[in-house]
Coordinates of N, CA, C and O and ligand atoms in Angstrom, one line a residue:
M281 N 119.1 89.8 96.9 CA 118.9 88.7 97.9 C 117.4 88.2 97.7 O 116.5 89.0 97.6
K282 N 117.3 86.9 97.7 CA 116.0 86.3 97.7 C 115.9 85.3 98.8 O 116.9 84.8 99.3
I283 N 114.6 84.9 99.1 CA 114.4 83.9 100.2 C 113.6 82.8 99.5 O 112.7 83.0 98.8
R284 N 114.0 81.5 99.9 CA 113.2 80.4 99.4 C 113.2 79.3 100.5 O 114.0 79.4 101.5
K285 N 112.4 78.3 100.3 CA 112.4 77.1 101.2 C 113.7 76.3 101.0 O 114.1 76.2 99.8
A286 N 114.3 75.9 102.1 CA 115.5 75.0 101.9 C 115.1 73.6 101.5 O 114.0 73.2 101.8
S287 N 116.0 72.9 100.8 CA 115.8 71.5 100.5 C 117.0 70.7 100.9 O 118.0 71.2 101.3
S288 N 116.8 69.4 100.8 CA 117.9 68.5 101.1 C 119.2 68.8 100.4 O 120.3 68.6 100.9
A289 N 119.1 69.3 99.2 CA 120.3 69.6 98.4 C 121.1 70.7 99.0 O 122.3 70.9 98.6
D290 N 120.5 71.5 99.9 CA 121.2 72.6 100.5 C 122.1 72.2 101.7 O 122.8 73.0 102.3
K291 N 121.9 71.0 102.2 CA 122.4 70.6 103.5 C 123.9 70.9 103.7 O 124.3 71.4 104.8
E292 N 124.7 70.6 102.7 CA 126.2 70.8 102.9 C 126.5 72.3 103.0 O 127.3 72.8 103.8
N293 N 125.8 73.1 102.1 CA 126.0 74.6 102.2 C 125.5 75.2 103.4 O 126.1 76.1 104.0
I294 N 124.4 74.7 103.9 CA 123.8 75.1 105.2 C 124.8 74.9 106.3 O 125.0 75.7 107.1
S295 N 125.3 73.7 106.3 CA 126.3 73.3 107.4 C 127.5 74.3 107.4 O 127.9 74.8 108.4
R296 N 128.0 74.5 106.2 CA 129.2 75.4 106.1 C 128.8 76.8 106.6 O 129.6 77.4 107.3
L297 N 127.7 77.3 106.1 CA 127.3 78.7 106.5 C 127.1 78.8 108.0 O 127.5 79.7 108.6
H298 N 126.4 77.8 108.5 CA 126.0 77.8 110.0 C 127.3 77.8 110.8 O 127.5 78.6 111.7
I299 N 128.3 77.0 110.4 CA 129.5 76.9 111.2 C 130.3 78.2 111.1 O 130.8 78.8 112.0
A300 N 130.4 78.8 109.8 CA 131.1 80.0 109.6 C 130.5 81.2 110.5 O 131.1 82.0 111.1
S301 N 129.1 81.2 110.5 CA 128.4 82.2 111.2 C 128.7 82.1 112.7 O 129.1 83.1 113.4
I302 N 128.7 80.9 113.3 CA 129.0 80.8 114.7 C 130.4 81.1 115.0 O 130.7 81.9 115.9
R303 N 131.3 80.6 114.2 CA 132.8 80.8 114.5 C 133.2 82.3 114.4 O 134.0 82.7 115.2
E304 N 132.5 83.0 113.5 CA 132.9 84.4 113.4 C 132.0 85.4 114.3 O 132.5 86.2 115.0
L305 N 130.7 85.2 114.2 CA 129.8 86.2 114.8 C 129.5 85.9 116.3 O 129.0 86.8 117.0
C306 N 129.7 84.7 116.7 CA 129.5 84.3 118.1 C 130.7 84.3 119.0 O 130.7 84.0 120.2
A307 N 131.9 84.5 118.3 CA 133.2 84.2 119.0 C 133.5 85.0 120.2 O 134.2 84.6 121.1
K308 N 132.9 86.3 120.2 CA 133.2 87.1 121.4 C 132.4 86.7 122.6 O 132.7 87.2 123.7
H309 N 131.4 85.9 122.5 CA 130.5 85.7 123.6 C 130.6 84.2 124.2 O 129.9 83.9 125.1
Y310 N 131.3 83.4 123.5 CA 131.5 82.0 123.9 C 132.9 81.6 123.8 O 133.7 82.2 123.1
T311 N 133.3 80.6 124.7 CA 134.7 80.2 124.7 C 135.1 79.4 123.5 O 134.2 78.8 122.8
R312 N 136.3 79.2 123.2 CA 136.8 78.4 122.1 C 136.3 76.9 122.2 O 135.8 76.3 121.3
E313 N 136.3 76.4 123.5 CA 135.8 75.1 123.7 C 134.3 75.0 123.4 O 133.8 74.0 122.8
Q314 N 133.5 76.0 123.8 CA 132.1 76.0 123.5 C 131.9 76.1 121.9 O 131.0 75.3 121.4
L315 N 132.6 76.9 121.3 CA 132.5 77.1 119.8 C 132.8 75.7 119.1 O 132.1 75.3 118.2
N316 N 133.8 75.0 119.6 CA 134.2 73.8 119.0 C 133.2 72.7 119.2 O 132.8 72.0 118.3
A317 N 132.6 72.6 120.5 CA 131.6 71.6 120.8 C 130.3 71.9 120.0 O 129.7 71.0 119.5
W318 N 130.0 73.2 119.8 CA 128.8 73.6 119.1 C 128.9 73.3 117.6 O 128.0 72.7 117.0
T319 N 130.0 73.6 117.0 CA 130.1 73.5 115.5 C 130.4 72.0 115.1 O 130.1 71.6 114.0
R320 N 131.0 71.2 116.1 CA 131.4 69.8 115.7 C 130.1 69.0 115.4 O 130.2 68.1 114.5
I321 N 129.0 69.3 115.9 CA 127.8 68.5 115.7 C 127.0 69.0 114.4 O 126.1 68.3 114.0
L322 N 127.5 70.0 113.8 CA 126.7 70.6 112.7 C 127.1 70.0 111.3 O 127.5 70.6 110.4
T323 N 126.9 68.6 111.3 CA 127.2 67.9 110.0 C 125.9 68.1 109.1 O 124.8 68.3 109.7
P324 N 126.0 67.8 107.8 CA 124.8 68.0 107.0 C 123.6 67.2 107.4 O 122.5 67.7 107.3
S325 N 123.8 66.0 108.0 CA 122.7 65.2 108.3 C 121.9 65.7 109.6 O 120.7 65.4 109.8
V326 N 122.5 66.6 110.3 CA 121.9 67.2 111.5 C 120.6 68.0 111.1 O 119.7 68.2 111.9
Y327 N 120.5 68.4 109.8 CA 119.4 69.3 109.4 C 118.2 68.5 108.8 O 117.2 69.1 108.5
D328 N 118.4 67.2 108.7 CA 117.3 66.3 108.1 C 116.0 66.5 108.8 O 115.0 66.7 108.2
Q329 N 116.0 66.5 110.2 CA 114.7 66.6 110.9 C 114.1 68.0 110.7 O 112.9 68.1 110.4
A330 N 114.9 69.0 110.8 CA 114.3 70.4 110.7 C 113.8 70.6 109.2 O 112.8 71.2 109.0
L331 N 114.5 70.0 108.2 CA 114.0 70.2 106.9 C 112.7 69.5 106.7 O 111.8 69.9 105.9
K332 N 112.5 68.4 107.4 CA 111.2 67.7 107.3 C 110.1 68.3 108.1 O 109.0 68.4 107.7
E333 N 110.4 68.7 109.3 CA 109.4 69.1 110.3 C 109.2 70.6 110.6 O 108.2 71.0 111.2
K334 N 110.1 71.4 110.1 CA 110.0 72.8 110.4 C 110.0 73.7 109.2 O 110.2 73.2 108.1
I335 N 109.7 74.9 109.4 CA 109.7 75.9 108.2 C 111.2 76.3 108.1 O 111.7 77.0 109.0
F336 N 111.8 75.9 107.1 CA 113.3 76.1 106.9 C 113.5 77.0 105.7 O 113.3 76.5 104.6
L337 N 114.0 78.2 105.9 CA 114.2 79.1 104.8 C 115.7 79.4 104.6 O 116.4 79.4 105.6
V338 N 116.1 79.7 103.4 CA 117.4 80.2 103.2 C 117.3 81.5 102.3 O 116.5 81.6 101.5
A339 N 118.3 82.4 102.6 CA 118.5 83.6 101.7 C 119.6 83.3 100.8 O 120.6 82.7 101.2
Y340 N 119.5 83.7 99.6 CA 120.6 83.4 98.6 C 120.8 84.6 97.6 O 119.9 85.5 97.5
D341 N 121.9 84.7 97.0 CA 122.2 85.8 96.1 C 122.1 85.4 94.6 O 121.6 84.2 94.3
S342 N 122.5 86.3 93.7 CA 122.2 86.0 92.3 C 123.1 84.8 91.8 O 122.8 84.3 90.7
Q343 N 124.2 84.5 92.5 CA 125.0 83.3 92.1 C 124.4 82.0 92.8 O 125.1 81.0 92.7
Q344 N 123.3 82.2 93.4 CA 122.7 81.0 94.2 C 123.5 80.6 95.4 O 123.3 79.6 96.0
D345 N 124.4 81.5 95.8 CA 125.2 81.2 97.1 C 124.3 81.5 98.3 O 123.6 82.6 98.3
L346 N 124.4 80.7 99.3 CA 123.6 80.9 100.5 C 124.1 82.1 101.3 O 125.4 82.1 101.6
L347 N 123.3 82.9 101.8 CA 123.7 84.1 102.6 C 123.2 83.9 104.1 O 123.8 84.6 105.0
G348 N 122.2 83.2 104.3 CA 121.6 83.0 105.6 C 120.6 81.9 105.7 O 120.1 81.5 104.7
L349 N 120.3 81.5 106.9 CA 119.2 80.5 107.1 C 118.3 81.0 108.3 O 118.7 81.7 109.2
G350 N 117.1 80.6 108.2 CA 116.1 80.9 109.3 C 115.1 79.7 109.4 O 114.7 79.2 108.4
I351 N 114.9 79.3 110.7 CA 114.0 78.2 110.9 C 112.9 78.5 111.9 O 113.2 79.1 113.0
L352 N 111.7 78.2 111.6 CA 110.6 78.4 112.5 C 110.0 77.0 112.9 O 109.7 76.2 112.0
D353 N 109.9 76.8 114.2 CA 109.2 75.6 114.7 C 107.8 76.0 115.0 O 107.6 76.4 116.2
A354 N 106.9 75.9 114.1 CA 105.6 76.4 114.3 C 104.8 75.6 115.4 O 104.1 76.2 116.2
G355 N 105.1 74.3 115.5 CA 104.5 73.5 116.5 C 104.8 74.0 117.9 O 103.9 73.9 118.8
N356 N 106.0 74.5 118.1 CA 106.4 75.0 119.5 C 106.4 76.6 119.5 O 106.9 77.1 120.5
A357 N 105.8 77.2 118.5 CA 105.8 78.7 118.4 C 107.2 79.3 118.7 O 107.3 80.2 119.5
E358 N 108.2 78.7 118.0 CA 109.6 79.1 118.3 C 110.4 79.4 117.1 O 110.3 78.6 116.1
I359 N 111.1 80.5 117.1 CA 112.1 80.7 116.1 C 113.3 79.9 116.5 O 113.9 80.1 117.5
S360 N 113.6 78.8 115.7 CA 114.7 77.9 116.1 C 116.1 78.5 115.8 O 117.1 78.1 116.4
A361 N 116.2 79.3 114.7 CA 117.5 79.7 114.3 C 117.4 80.8 113.3 O 116.5 80.8 112.4
V362 N 118.3 81.8 113.4 CA 118.6 82.8 112.3 C 120.1 82.9 112.2 O 120.7 83.4 113.2
Y363 N 120.7 82.5 111.2 CA 122.2 82.6 111.1 C 122.6 83.1 109.7 O 122.1 82.6 108.7
I364 N 123.4 84.2 109.7 CA 123.8 84.8 108.5 C 125.3 84.6 108.3 O 126.1 84.5 109.3
H365 N 125.7 84.4 107.0 CA 127.1 84.2 106.7 C 127.8 85.5 107.2 O 127.3 86.6 106.9
P366 N 129.0 85.3 107.8 CA 129.7 86.5 108.3 C 130.0 87.6 107.2 O 129.9 88.8 107.5
D367 N 130.2 87.2 106.0 CA 130.4 88.2 104.9 C 129.2 88.9 104.6 O 129.2 90.0 103.9
A368 N 128.0 88.4 105.0 CA 126.7 89.0 104.6 C 126.0 89.7 105.8 O 124.9 90.2 105.6
A369 N 126.7 89.7 106.9 CA 126.0 90.2 108.1 C 125.9 91.8 108.0 O 126.7 92.4 107.4
G370 N 124.9 92.3 108.7 CA 124.7 93.7 108.8 C 124.1 94.4 107.6 O 124.2 95.6 107.4
K371 N 123.5 93.6 106.7 CA 122.9 94.1 105.5 C 121.4 93.9 105.4 O 120.8 94.0 104.4
G372 N 120.8 93.6 106.6 CA 119.4 93.4 106.6 C 118.9 92.0 106.3 O 117.6 91.8 106.2
I373 N 119.8 91.1 106.0 CA 119.3 89.8 105.6 C 118.7 89.0 106.8 O 117.6 88.4 106.6
G374 N 119.3 89.1 108.0 CA 118.7 88.5 109.1 C 117.3 89.1 109.4 O 116.4 88.3 109.7
S375 N 117.1 90.4 109.2 CA 115.8 91.0 109.4 C 114.8 90.5 108.4 O 113.7 90.2 108.7
N376 N 115.2 90.3 107.2 CA 114.3 89.8 106.1 C 113.9 88.4 106.4 O 112.7 88.0 106.3
L377 N 114.8 87.6 106.9 CA 114.5 86.2 107.2 C 113.5 86.1 108.4 O 112.5 85.4 108.4
L378 N 113.9 86.9 109.4 CA 113.0 86.9 110.6 C 111.6 87.4 110.3 O 110.6 86.8 110.7
N379 N 111.5 88.5 109.5 CA 110.2 89.0 109.1 C 109.4 88.0 108.4 O 108.2 87.8 108.6
E380 N 110.0 87.2 107.5 CA 109.4 86.2 106.7 C 108.8 85.1 107.7 O 107.7 84.6 107.5
L381 N 109.7 84.7 108.6 CA 109.3 83.6 109.6 C 108.1 84.1 110.4 O 107.2 83.4 110.7
E382 N 108.2 85.4 110.8 CA 107.1 85.9 111.7 C 105.8 86.0 110.9 O 104.7 85.8 111.4
K383 N 105.9 86.3 109.6 CA 104.7 86.4 108.7 C 104.1 85.0 108.6 O 102.8 84.8 108.7
I384 N 104.9 84.0 108.5 CA 104.4 82.6 108.4 C 103.8 82.2 109.7 O 102.7 81.6 109.8
A385 N 104.4 82.6 110.8 CA 103.8 82.3 112.2 C 102.5 83.0 112.3 O 101.5 82.3 112.8
R386 N 102.3 84.2 111.9 CA 101.0 84.9 112.0 C 100.0 84.2 111.2 O 98.9 84.0 111.6
N387 N 100.4 83.8 110.0 CA 99.5 83.0 109.1 C 99.1 81.7 109.6 O 98.1 81.1 109.2
S388 N 99.9 81.2 110.6 CA 99.6 79.9 111.2 C 98.9 80.1 112.5 O 98.8 79.3 113.4
N389 N 98.4 81.4 112.7 CA 97.6 81.8 113.9 C 98.4 81.7 115.2 O 97.8 81.4 116.3
L390 N 99.7 82.0 115.1 CA 100.4 82.1 116.4 C 100.4 83.5 116.8 O 100.6 84.4 116.0
F391 N 100.2 83.7 118.1 CA 100.0 85.1 118.7 C 101.3 85.5 119.4 O 101.5 86.7 119.6
K392 N 102.0 84.5 119.8 CA 103.2 84.8 120.6 C 104.3 83.9 120.1 O 104.1 82.7 119.9
I393 N 105.5 84.4 120.1 CA 106.6 83.6 119.6 C 107.8 83.7 120.5 O 108.1 84.8 121.1
T394 N 108.6 82.6 120.6 CA 109.8 82.6 121.5 C 111.0 82.4 120.7 O 111.0 81.7 119.7
V395 N 112.1 82.9 121.2 CA 113.4 82.5 120.7 C 114.4 82.3 121.8 O 114.3 83.0 122.8
H396 N 115.3 81.3 121.7 CA 116.4 81.2 122.7 C 117.6 81.8 122.0 O 118.3 81.2 121.2
S397 N 117.8 83.1 122.2 CA 118.8 83.9 121.5 C 120.2 83.6 122.0 O 120.4 83.4 123.3
T398 N 121.1 83.6 121.1 CA 122.5 83.6 121.6 C 122.8 84.9 122.3 O 122.1 85.9 122.1
L399 N 123.8 84.9 123.1 CA 124.1 86.2 123.8 C 124.4 87.3 122.9 O 124.0 88.5 123.1
N400 N 125.1 87.0 121.7 CA 125.4 88.1 120.8 C 124.3 88.6 120.0 O 124.3 89.7 119.5
A401 N 123.2 87.8 119.9 CA 122.0 88.3 119.0 C 120.9 89.0 119.8 O 119.9 89.4 119.2
K402 N 121.1 89.2 121.1 CA 120.1 89.8 121.9 C 119.6 91.2 121.3 O 118.5 91.5 121.2
G403 N 120.6 92.0 120.9 CA 120.3 93.3 120.4 C 119.5 93.2 119.1 O 118.6 94.1 118.8
F404 N 119.8 92.2 118.3 CA 119.1 92.0 117.0 C 117.6 91.7 117.3 O 116.7 92.3 116.7
Y405 N 117.4 90.8 118.3 CA 116.0 90.5 118.6 C 115.3 91.6 119.3 O 114.1 91.9 119.0
M406 N 116.0 92.3 120.1 CA 115.3 93.5 120.8 C 114.9 94.5 119.7 O 113.8 95.1 119.8
A407 N 115.8 94.7 118.7 CA 115.5 95.7 117.6 C 114.2 95.2 116.9 O 113.6 96.0 116.2
H408 N 113.9 93.9 117.0 CA 112.7 93.4 116.3 C 111.5 93.2 117.2 O 110.6 92.4 116.9
G409 N 111.6 93.8 118.4 CA 110.4 93.8 119.3 C 110.3 92.6 120.3 O 109.3 92.4 120.9
Y410 N 111.4 91.8 120.4 CA 111.4 90.7 121.4 C 111.9 91.3 122.7 O 112.8 92.1 122.8
A411 N 111.3 90.7 123.8 CA 111.6 91.1 125.2 C 112.3 90.0 125.9 O 111.9 88.9 125.8
E412 N 113.3 90.4 126.6 CA 114.1 89.4 127.4 C 113.3 88.8 128.5 O 112.7 89.5 129.2
Q413 N 113.3 87.5 128.6 CA 112.6 86.8 129.7 C 113.6 86.2 130.8 O 113.5 86.6 131.9
E414 N 114.4 85.3 130.3 CA 115.3 84.7 131.3 C 116.5 84.1 130.7 O 116.5 83.8 129.5
L415 N 117.6 83.9 131.5 CA 118.8 83.2 131.0 C 118.5 81.7 130.9 O 117.9 81.2 131.9
T416 N 118.8 81.1 129.8 CA 118.6 79.6 129.8 C 119.9 79.0 129.2 O 120.9 79.7 128.9
F417 N 119.9 77.7 129.2 CA 121.1 77.0 128.7 C 120.7 76.0 127.6 O 119.7 75.3 127.7
H418 N 121.5 76.0 126.5 CA 121.3 75.0 125.5 C 122.4 73.9 125.7 O 123.6 74.1 125.8
N419 N 121.9 72.6 125.9 CA 122.8 71.5 126.3 C 123.3 70.9 125.0 O 122.6 70.5 124.1
L420 N 124.6 70.7 124.9 CA 125.3 70.1 123.8 C 125.5 68.6 124.1 O 125.7 68.2 125.3
P421 N 125.7 67.8 123.1 CA 125.8 66.3 123.3 C 127.0 66.0 124.2 O 127.0 65.0 124.9
D422 N 128.1 66.8 124.1 CA 129.3 66.4 124.9 C 129.1 66.9 126.4 O 130.1 66.8 127.2
G423 N 128.0 67.4 126.8 CA 127.7 67.8 128.1 C 128.0 69.3 128.4 O 127.6 69.8 129.4
S424 N 128.6 70.0 127.4 CA 128.8 71.4 127.6 C 127.5 72.2 127.4 O 126.6 71.7 126.8
K425 N 127.5 73.4 128.0 CA 126.2 74.2 127.9 C 126.5 75.5 127.3 O 127.6 76.1 127.5
L426 N 125.6 76.0 126.5 CA 125.7 77.3 125.9 C 124.6 78.2 126.6 O 123.4 77.9 126.6
E427 N 125.1 79.3 127.1 CA 124.2 80.3 127.7 C 123.4 81.0 126.6 O 123.9 81.4 125.7
C428 N 122.1 81.0 126.8 CA 121.2 81.7 125.9 C 120.2 82.6 126.6 O 120.1 82.6 127.9
I429 N 119.5 83.4 125.9 CA 118.5 84.3 126.5 C 117.1 84.0 125.9 O 116.9 84.1 124.7
R430 N 116.2 83.6 126.7 CA 114.8 83.3 126.2 C 114.1 84.7 126.0 O 114.1 85.5 127.0
M431 N 113.6 84.9 124.8 CA 113.0 86.2 124.5 C 111.6 85.9 123.9 O 111.5 84.9 123.2
N432 N 110.6 86.8 124.1 CA 109.3 86.6 123.6 C 108.9 87.8 122.7 O 109.3 88.9 123.0
K433 N 108.0 87.5 121.8 CA 107.4 88.6 121.0 C 105.9 88.4 120.9 O 105.5 87.3 120.5
D434 N 105.1 89.4 121.2 CA 103.7 89.3 120.9 C 103.4 89.7 119.5 O 103.6 90.9 119.1
L435 N 103.0 88.7 118.7 CA 102.9 89.0 117.2 C 101.7 89.8 116.9 O 101.6 90.4 115.8
L436 N 100.7 90.0 117.8 CA 99.6 90.8 117.5 C 99.9 92.3 117.6 O 99.3 93.1 116.9
K437 N 100.8 92.6 118.5 CA 101.2 94.0 118.7 C 101.9 94.6 117.5 O 101.8 95.8 117.2
D438 N 102.6 93.8 116.8 CA 103.4 94.3 115.6 C 103.1 93.4 114.4 O 103.7 92.5 114.1
A439 N 102.0 93.8 113.8 CA 101.5 92.9 112.7 C 102.1 93.4 111.4 O 101.5 93.1 110.3
G440 N 103.2 94.1 111.4 CA 103.9 94.6 110.2 C 104.3 93.5 109.4 O 104.4 93.5 108.2
Ligands
COA299 C1 122.1 88.2 114.7 C2 122.1 88.1 113.2 C3 121.1 87.0 112.8 C4 121.6 89.4 112.6 O1 121.5 89.3 111.2 P1 122.0 90.5 110.3 O2 121.6 90.3 108.9 O3 123.4 90.7 110.5 O4 121.2 91.7 110.9 P2 120.5 93.0 110.2 O5 121.4 93.6 109.2 O6 119.2 92.5 109.6 O7 120.2 93.9 111.4 C5 119.0 94.3 111.8 C6 119.0 95.3 113.0 O8 119.5 94.6 114.1 C7 120.7 95.2 114.6 N1 121.6 94.2 115.0 C8 122.1 93.2 114.2 N2 122.9 92.4 114.9 C9 123.0 92.9 116.1 C10 123.7 92.5 117.3 N3 124.4 91.4 117.3 N4 123.5 93.3 118.4 C11 122.8 94.4 118.3 N5 122.1 94.8 117.3 C12 122.2 94.1 116.2 C13 121.2 96.0 113.5 O9 122.0 97.2 113.9 C14 120.0 96.4 112.7 O10 119.4 97.6 113.3 P3 119.1 98.8 112.3 O11 118.1 98.3 111.3 O12 118.5 99.8 113.3 O13 120.4 99.2 111.7 C15 123.5 87.8 112.6 O14 124.4 88.7 113.1 C16 124.0 86.4 112.9 O15 123.9 85.5 112.1 N6 124.7 86.2 114.1 C17 125.3 85.0 114.5 C18 124.3 83.9 114.6 C19 123.4 84.1 115.8 O16 123.8 84.3 116.9 N7 122.1 84.0 115.5 C20 121.0 84.0 116.5 C21 120.7 82.6 116.9 S1 119.3 82.6 118.0

């Protein structure tokens, strides 16, 4: 497994991976209606802004197939996303992507970082030193809401 910066050429594969990750790994924590509303908006063009404005990484295998994505919004000191393909989950790829994003955040002189975690990923972020702050909602264009958990990490405490 290797990590590189994502490019425009990855958009279709990113969209496919992102949708598969949500549909399989988030399914126990959100309703079918929420999953449909969430994945419906994830067309390839949705990633244009993040590719331009954020730190957008992908993990890939020896066949060049994408295994996961990770996005850091350095301007807002926020981990915007970590999504792993369901077939590749539980193998440390999410941890590798998150560690890489945190390293970039530290190098950008960020001392504290936030994530709006999905309900299912709370344990993953806790395992990485994030502390639960409050329940929040992510608003989708169709008016539906996704319950999330705002979590923070002090990057100075864990400079690994
Ligand atoms: C959450 C997610 C990113 C974790 O990635 P992953 O590659 O499967 O996780 P890793 O293999 O790196 O696991 C790292 C550690 O976190 C733990 N962990 C992973 N997912 C977990 C979960 N859902 N709940 C509790 N602990 C979890 C693992 O047990 C592991 O601990 P260990 O090192 O002591 O064994 C991945 O499951 C995913 O894509 N989920 C769906 C998308 C999502 O909700 N992303 C978060 C958006 S904010």
